[in-house]
N, CA and C of each residue as an Amber inpcrd file, in Angstrom:
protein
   495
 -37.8860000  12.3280000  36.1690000 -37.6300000  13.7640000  36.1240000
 -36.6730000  14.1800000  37.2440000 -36.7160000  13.7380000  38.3200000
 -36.0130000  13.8130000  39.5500000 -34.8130000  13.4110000  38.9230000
 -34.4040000  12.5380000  38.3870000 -32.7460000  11.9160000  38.4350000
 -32.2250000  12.8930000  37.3050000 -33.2690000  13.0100000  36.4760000
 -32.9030000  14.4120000  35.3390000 -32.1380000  15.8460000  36.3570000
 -33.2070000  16.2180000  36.5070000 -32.5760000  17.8070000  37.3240000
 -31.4710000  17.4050000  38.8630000 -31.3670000  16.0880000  39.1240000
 -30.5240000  15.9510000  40.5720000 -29.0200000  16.5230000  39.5200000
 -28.5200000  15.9940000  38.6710000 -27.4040000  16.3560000  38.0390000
 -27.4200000  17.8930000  38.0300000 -28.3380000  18.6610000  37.4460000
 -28.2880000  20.0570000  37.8270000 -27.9590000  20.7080000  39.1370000
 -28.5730000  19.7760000  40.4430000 -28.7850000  20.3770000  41.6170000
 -27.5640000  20.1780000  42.0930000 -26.8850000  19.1420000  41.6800000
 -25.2120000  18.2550000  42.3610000 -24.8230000  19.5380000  41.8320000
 -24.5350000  19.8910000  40.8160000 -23.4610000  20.6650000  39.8570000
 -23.8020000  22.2360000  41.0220000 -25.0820000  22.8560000  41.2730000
 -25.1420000  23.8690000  41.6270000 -25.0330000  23.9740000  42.7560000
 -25.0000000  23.0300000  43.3710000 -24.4750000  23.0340000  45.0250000
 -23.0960000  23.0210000  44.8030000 -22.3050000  22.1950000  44.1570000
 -20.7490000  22.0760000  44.0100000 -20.4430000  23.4680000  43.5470000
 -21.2100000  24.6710000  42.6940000 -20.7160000  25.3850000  42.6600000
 -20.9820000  26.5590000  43.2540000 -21.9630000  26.2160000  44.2390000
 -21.8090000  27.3930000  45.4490000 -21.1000000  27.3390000  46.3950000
 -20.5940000  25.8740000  46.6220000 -19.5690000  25.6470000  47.5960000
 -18.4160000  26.5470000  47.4740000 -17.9760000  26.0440000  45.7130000
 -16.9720000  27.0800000  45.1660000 -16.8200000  27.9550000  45.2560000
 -17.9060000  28.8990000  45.0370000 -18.0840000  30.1280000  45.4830000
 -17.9760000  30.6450000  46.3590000 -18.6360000  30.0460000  47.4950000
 -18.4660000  30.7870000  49.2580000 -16.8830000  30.1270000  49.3990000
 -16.4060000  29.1730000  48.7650000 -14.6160000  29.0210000  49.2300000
 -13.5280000  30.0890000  49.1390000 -14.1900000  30.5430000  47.1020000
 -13.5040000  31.6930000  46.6240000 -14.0620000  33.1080000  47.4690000
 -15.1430000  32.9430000  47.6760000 -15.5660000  34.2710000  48.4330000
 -15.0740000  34.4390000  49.9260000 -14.8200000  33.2140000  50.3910000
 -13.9460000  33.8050000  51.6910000 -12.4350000  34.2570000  51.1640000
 -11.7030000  33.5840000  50.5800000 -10.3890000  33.4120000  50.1990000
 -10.1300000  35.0450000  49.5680000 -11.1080000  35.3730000  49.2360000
 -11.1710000  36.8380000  48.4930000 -11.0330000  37.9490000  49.8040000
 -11.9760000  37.4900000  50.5830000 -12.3010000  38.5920000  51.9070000
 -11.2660000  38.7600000  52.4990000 -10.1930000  37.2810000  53.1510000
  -9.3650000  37.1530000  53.2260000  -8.2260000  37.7600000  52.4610000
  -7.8100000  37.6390000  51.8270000  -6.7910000  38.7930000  50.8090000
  -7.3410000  40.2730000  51.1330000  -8.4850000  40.4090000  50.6410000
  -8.7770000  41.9060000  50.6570000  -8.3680000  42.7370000  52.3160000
  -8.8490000  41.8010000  52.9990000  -8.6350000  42.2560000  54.5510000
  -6.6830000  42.5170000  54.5840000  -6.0990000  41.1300000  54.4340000
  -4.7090000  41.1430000  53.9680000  -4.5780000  42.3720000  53.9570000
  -4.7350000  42.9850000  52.4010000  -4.4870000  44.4080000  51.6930000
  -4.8140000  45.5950000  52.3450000  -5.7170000  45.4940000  52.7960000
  -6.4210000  46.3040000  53.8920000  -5.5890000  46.6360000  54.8510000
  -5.3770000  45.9420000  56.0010000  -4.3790000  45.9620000  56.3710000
  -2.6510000  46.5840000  56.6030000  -2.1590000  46.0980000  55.0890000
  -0.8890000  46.4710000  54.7330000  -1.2140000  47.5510000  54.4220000
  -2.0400000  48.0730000  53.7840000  -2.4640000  50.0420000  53.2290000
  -2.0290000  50.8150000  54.0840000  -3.2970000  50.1100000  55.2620000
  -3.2480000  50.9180000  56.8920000  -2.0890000  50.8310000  57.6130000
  -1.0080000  49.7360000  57.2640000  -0.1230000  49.5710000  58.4750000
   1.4520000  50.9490000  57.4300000   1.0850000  50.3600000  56.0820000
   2.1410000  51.8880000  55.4520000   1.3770000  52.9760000  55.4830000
   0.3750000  53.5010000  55.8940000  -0.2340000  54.8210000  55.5640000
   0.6030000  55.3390000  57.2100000   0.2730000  54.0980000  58.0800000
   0.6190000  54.5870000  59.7900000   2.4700000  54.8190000  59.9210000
   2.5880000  54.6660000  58.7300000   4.3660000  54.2480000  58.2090000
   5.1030000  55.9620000  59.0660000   5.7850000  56.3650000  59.7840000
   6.1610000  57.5940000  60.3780000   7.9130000  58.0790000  59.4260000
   7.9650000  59.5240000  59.5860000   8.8460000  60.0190000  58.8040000
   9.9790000  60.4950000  59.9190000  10.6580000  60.0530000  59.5010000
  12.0900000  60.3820000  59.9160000  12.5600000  61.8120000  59.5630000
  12.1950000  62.1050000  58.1200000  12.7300000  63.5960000  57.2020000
  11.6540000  64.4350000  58.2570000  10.3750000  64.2310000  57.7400000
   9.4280000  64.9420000  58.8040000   9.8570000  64.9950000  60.4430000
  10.3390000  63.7860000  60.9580000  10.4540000  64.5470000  62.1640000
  12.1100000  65.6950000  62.4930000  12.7160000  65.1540000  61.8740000
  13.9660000  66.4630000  61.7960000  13.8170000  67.8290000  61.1250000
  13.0720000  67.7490000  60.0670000  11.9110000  69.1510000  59.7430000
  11.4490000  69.7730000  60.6960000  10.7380000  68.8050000  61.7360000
  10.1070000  69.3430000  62.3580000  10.7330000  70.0190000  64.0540000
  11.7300000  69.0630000  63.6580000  13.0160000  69.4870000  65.1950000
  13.3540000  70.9390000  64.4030000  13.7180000  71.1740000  63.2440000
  14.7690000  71.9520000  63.1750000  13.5480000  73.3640000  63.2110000
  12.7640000  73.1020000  62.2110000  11.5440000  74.8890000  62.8150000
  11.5130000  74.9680000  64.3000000  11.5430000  74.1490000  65.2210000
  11.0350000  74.3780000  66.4970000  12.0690000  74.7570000  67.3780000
  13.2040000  74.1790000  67.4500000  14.6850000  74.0240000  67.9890000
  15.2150000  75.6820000  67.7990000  15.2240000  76.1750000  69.3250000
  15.5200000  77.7250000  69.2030000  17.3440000  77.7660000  68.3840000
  17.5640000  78.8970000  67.8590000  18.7250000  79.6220000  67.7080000
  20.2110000  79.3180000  68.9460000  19.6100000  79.3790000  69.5300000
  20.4830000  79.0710000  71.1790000  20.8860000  77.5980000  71.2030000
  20.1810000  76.7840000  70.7650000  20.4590000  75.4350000  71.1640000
  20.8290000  74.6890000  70.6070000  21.9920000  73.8280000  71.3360000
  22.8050000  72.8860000  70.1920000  22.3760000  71.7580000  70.4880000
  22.1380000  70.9150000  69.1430000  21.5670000  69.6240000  69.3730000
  22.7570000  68.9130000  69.6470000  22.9490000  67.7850000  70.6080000
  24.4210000  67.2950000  70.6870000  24.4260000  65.7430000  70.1490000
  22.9010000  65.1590000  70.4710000  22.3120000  64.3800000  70.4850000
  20.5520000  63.3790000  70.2420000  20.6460000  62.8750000  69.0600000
  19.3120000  62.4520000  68.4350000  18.8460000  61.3990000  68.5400000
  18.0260000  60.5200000  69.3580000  18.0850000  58.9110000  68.9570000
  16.5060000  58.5010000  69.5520000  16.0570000  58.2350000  68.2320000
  14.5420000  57.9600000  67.9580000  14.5600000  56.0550000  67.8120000
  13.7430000  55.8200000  68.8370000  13.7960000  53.9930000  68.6970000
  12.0590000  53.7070000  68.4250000  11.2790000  53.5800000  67.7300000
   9.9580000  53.4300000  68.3860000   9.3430000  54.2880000  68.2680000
   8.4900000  54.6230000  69.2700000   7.8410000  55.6820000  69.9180000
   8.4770000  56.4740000  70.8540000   9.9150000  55.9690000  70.9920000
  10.6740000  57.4740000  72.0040000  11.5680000  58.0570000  71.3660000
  11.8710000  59.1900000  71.8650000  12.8610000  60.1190000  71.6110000
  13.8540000  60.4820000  72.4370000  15.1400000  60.3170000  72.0590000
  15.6750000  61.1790000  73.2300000  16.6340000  61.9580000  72.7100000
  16.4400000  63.4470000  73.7230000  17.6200000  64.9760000  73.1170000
  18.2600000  64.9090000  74.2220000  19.3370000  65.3340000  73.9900000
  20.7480000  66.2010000  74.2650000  20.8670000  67.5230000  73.8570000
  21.0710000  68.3040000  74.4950000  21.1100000  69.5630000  74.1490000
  21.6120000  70.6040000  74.3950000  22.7910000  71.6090000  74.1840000
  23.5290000  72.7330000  75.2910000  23.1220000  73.6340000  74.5780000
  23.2500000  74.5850000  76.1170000  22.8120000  75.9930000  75.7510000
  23.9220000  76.6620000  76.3850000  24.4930000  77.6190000  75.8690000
  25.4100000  78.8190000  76.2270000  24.8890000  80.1420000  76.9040000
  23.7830000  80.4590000  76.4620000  23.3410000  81.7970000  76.6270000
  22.9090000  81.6040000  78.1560000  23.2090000  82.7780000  78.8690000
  22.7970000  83.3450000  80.3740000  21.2540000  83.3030000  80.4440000
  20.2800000  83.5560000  79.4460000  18.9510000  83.4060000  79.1500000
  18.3850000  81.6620000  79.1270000  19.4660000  80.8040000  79.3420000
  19.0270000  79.6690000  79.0720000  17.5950000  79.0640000  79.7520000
  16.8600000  79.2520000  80.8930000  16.1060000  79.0380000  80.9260000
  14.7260000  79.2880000  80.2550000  14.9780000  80.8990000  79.6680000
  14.0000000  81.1870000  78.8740000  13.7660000  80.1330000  77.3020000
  15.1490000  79.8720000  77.3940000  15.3720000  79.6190000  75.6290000
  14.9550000  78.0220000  75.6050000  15.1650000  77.8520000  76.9480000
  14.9070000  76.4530000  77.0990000  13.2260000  76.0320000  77.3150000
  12.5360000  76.9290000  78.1850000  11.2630000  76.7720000  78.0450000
  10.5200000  77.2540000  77.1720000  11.4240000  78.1300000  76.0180000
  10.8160000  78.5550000  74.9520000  10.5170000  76.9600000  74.4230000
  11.3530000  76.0080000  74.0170000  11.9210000  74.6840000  73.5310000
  10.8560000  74.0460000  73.7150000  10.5830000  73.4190000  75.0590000
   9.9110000  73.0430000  75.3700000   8.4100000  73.2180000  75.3900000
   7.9160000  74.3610000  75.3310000   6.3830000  74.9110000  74.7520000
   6.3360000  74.2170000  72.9170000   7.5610000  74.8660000  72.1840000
   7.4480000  74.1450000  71.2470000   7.4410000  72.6260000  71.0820000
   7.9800000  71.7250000  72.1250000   7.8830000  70.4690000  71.7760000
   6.2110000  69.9640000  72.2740000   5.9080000  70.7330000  73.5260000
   4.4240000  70.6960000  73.2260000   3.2760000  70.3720000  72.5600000
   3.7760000  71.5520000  71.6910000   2.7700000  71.8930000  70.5600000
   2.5850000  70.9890000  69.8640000   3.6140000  70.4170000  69.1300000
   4.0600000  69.6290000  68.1170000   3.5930000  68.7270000  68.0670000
   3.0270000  68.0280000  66.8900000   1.4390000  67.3010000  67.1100000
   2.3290000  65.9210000  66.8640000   3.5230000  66.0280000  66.7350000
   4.5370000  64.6560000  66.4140000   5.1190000  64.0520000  67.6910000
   4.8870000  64.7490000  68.6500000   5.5420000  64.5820000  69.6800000
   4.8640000  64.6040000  71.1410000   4.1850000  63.6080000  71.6350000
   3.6000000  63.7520000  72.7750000   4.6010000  63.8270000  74.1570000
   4.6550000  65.3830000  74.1020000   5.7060000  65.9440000  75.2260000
   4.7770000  65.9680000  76.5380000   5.5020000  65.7260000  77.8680000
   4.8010000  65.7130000  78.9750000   5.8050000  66.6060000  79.5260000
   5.6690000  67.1010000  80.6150000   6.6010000  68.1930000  81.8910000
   7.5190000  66.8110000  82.5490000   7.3760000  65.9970000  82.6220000
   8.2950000  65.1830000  82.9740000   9.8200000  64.1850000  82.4310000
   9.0110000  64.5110000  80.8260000   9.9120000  64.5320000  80.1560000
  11.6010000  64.9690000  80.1300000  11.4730000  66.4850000  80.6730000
  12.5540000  66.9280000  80.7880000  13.5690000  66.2050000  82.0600000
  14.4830000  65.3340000  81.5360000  15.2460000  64.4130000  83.1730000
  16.1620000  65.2370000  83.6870000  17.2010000  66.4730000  83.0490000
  18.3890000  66.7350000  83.6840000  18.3280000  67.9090000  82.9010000
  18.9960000  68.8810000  83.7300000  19.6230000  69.9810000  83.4170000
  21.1640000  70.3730000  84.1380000  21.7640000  70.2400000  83.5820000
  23.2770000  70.4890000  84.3020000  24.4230000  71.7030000  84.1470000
  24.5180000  72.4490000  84.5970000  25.3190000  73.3770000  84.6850000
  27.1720000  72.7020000  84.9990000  28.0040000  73.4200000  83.4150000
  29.1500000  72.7440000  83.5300000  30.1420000  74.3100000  83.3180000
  30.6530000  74.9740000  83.9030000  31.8720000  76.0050000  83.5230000
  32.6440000  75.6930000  82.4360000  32.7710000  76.8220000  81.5210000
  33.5820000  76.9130000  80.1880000  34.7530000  76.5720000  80.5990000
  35.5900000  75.8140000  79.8520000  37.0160000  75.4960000  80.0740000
  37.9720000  77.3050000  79.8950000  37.2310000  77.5650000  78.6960000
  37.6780000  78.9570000  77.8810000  37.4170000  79.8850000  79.0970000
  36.5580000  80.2340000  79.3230000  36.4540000  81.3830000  80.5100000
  35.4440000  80.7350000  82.0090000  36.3350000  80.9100000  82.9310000
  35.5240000  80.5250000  84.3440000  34.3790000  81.1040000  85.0330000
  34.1610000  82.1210000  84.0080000  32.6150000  83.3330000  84.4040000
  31.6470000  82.1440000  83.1980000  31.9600000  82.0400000  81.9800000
  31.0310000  81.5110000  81.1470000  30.4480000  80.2570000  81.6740000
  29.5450000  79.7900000  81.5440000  28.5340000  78.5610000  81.9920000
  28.2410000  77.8460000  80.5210000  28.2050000  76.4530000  80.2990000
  27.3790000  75.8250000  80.1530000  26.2720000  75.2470000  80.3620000
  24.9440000  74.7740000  79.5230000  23.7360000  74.0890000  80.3220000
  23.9340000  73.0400000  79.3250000  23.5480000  71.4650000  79.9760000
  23.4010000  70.2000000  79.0730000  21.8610000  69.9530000  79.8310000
  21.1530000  69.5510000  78.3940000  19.6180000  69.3810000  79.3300000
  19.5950000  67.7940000  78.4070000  19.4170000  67.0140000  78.9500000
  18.4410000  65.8170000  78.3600000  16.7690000  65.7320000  78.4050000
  16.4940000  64.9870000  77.5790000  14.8170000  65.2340000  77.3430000
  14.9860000  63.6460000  76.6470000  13.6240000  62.8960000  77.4090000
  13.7040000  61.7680000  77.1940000  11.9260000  62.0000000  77.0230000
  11.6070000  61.8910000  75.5200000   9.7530000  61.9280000  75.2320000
   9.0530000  61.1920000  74.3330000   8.0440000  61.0940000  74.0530000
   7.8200000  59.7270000  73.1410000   7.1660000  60.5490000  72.4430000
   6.7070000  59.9620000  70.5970000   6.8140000  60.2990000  69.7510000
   4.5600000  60.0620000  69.5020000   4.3250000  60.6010000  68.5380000
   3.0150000  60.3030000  68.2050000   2.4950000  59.0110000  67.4940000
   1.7490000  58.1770000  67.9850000   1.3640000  57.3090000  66.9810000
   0.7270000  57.7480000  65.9530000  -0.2540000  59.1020000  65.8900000
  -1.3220000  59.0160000  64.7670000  -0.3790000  59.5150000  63.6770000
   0.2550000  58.5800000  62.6860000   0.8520000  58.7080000  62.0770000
   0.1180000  59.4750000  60.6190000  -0.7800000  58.1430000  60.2500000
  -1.9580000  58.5270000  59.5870000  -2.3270000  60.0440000  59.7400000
  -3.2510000  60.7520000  60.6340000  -3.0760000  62.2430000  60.4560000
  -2.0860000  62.9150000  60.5980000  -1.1500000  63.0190000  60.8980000
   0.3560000  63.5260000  60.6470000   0.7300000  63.1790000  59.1210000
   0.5000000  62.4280000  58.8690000   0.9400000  62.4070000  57.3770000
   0.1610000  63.1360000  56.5740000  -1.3030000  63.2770000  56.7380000
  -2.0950000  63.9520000  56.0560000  -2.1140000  65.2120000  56.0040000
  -1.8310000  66.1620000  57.4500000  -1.8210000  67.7310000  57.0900000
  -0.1870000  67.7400000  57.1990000   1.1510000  66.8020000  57.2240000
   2.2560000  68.0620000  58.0400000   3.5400000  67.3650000  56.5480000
   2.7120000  66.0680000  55.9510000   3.9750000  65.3560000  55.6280000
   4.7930000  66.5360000  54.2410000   3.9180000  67.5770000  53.5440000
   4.5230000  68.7590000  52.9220000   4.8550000  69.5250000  53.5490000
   4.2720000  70.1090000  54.4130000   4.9340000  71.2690000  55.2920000
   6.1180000  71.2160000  55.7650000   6.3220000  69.8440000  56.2470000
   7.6990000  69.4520000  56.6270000   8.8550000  69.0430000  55.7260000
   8.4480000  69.0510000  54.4830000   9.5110000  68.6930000  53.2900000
   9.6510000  67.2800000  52.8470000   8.5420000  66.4130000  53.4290000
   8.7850000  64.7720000  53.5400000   7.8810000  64.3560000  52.2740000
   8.4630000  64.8260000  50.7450000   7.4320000  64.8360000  49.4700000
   7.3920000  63.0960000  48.9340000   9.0150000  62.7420000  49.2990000
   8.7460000  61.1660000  48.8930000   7.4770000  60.3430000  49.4680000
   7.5240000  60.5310000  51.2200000   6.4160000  59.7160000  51.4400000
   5.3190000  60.1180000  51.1200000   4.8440000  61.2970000  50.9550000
   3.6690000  61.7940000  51.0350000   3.3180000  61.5780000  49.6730000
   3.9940000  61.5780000  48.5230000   3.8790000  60.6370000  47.2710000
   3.1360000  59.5270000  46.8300000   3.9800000  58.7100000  47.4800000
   3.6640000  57.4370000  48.0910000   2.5500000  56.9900000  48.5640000
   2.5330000  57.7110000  49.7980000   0.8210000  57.8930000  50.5640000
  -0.3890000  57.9720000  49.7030000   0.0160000  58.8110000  48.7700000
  -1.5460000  59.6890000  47.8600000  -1.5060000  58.0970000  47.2430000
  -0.5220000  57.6380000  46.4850000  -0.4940000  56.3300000  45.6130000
  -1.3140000  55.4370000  46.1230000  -0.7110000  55.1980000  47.2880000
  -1.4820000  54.1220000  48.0600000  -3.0300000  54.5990000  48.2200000
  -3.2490000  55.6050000  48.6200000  -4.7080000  55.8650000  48.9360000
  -5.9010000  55.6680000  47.3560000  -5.1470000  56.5420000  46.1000000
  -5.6870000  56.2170000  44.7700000  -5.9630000  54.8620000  44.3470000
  -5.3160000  53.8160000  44.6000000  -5.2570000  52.5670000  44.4190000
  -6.2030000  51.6060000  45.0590000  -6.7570000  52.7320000  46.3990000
  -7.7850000  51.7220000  47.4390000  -9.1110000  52.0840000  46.3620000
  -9.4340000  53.3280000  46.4470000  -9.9990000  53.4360000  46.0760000
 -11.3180000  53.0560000  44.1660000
């Protein structure tokens, strides 16, 4: 009776082996997928963040200069108006705020005063701002990626999220 059922017992051990092989190999992938979801959901918008420069970016101020690497940012920026400090710390409260942009007070490196070629009473201001950008991409995408006009990714996003589920 023993040599009868050992053929059963060989076969059902060989195929639990199988099983816990395929069942890691599965976890494995799934984690994989997992993964890649989370690493495009954390995916950051470019459209969104110039959306989001341009609502915030006073009337007064000319952007001269844009260059996003990473997690930093860096502006260029002139102002004409005699009010420039106001218009400028108006700027800056807004970059604050801005849940895309983790602005610090130190951020701001230079402010430079240059005389109009056109008239020798008129002033220029060039301010640089060197600030780094938000990682939580993930909630930024979730409440701002419409508000800001960024419908492709946020498309995308919902796709990906329907699909985990």
């Amino acid at each position: 009776k023993k040599s009868k059922i050992k053929i059963f017992s060989d076969e059902y051990d060989l195929l639990v082996k199988k099983l816990n092989k395929e069942s890691k190999e599965l976890k494995e992938i799934a984690k994989f997928n997992s993964d890649l979801k989370n690493a495009i959901i954390n995916i950051n918008s470019s459209s969104a963040l110039f959306q989001e420069l341009a609502l915030i970016i006073p009337k007064d101020v000319q952007l001269l200069e844009f260059i996003s690497r990473g997690n930093s940012l860096k502006l260029k920026a002139k102002l004409s108006n005699d009010d420039y400090l106001e218009i400028l710390n108006s700027f800056l409260i807004s970059l604050d705020k801005s849940e895309l942009i983790k602005f610090n007070d130190i951020d701001l490196v230079a402010i430079k005063s240059i005389k109009s070629k056109n008239n020798s009473k008129d002033k220029n201001y060039f301010v640089e701002i060197n600030t780094k950008l938000s990682s939580k991409y993930s909630d930024i995408n979730q409440k701002y990626l419409i508000k800001l006009g960024s419908y492709g990714l946020f498309n995308r996003l919902n796709i990906l999220k329907n699909l985990a589920k």
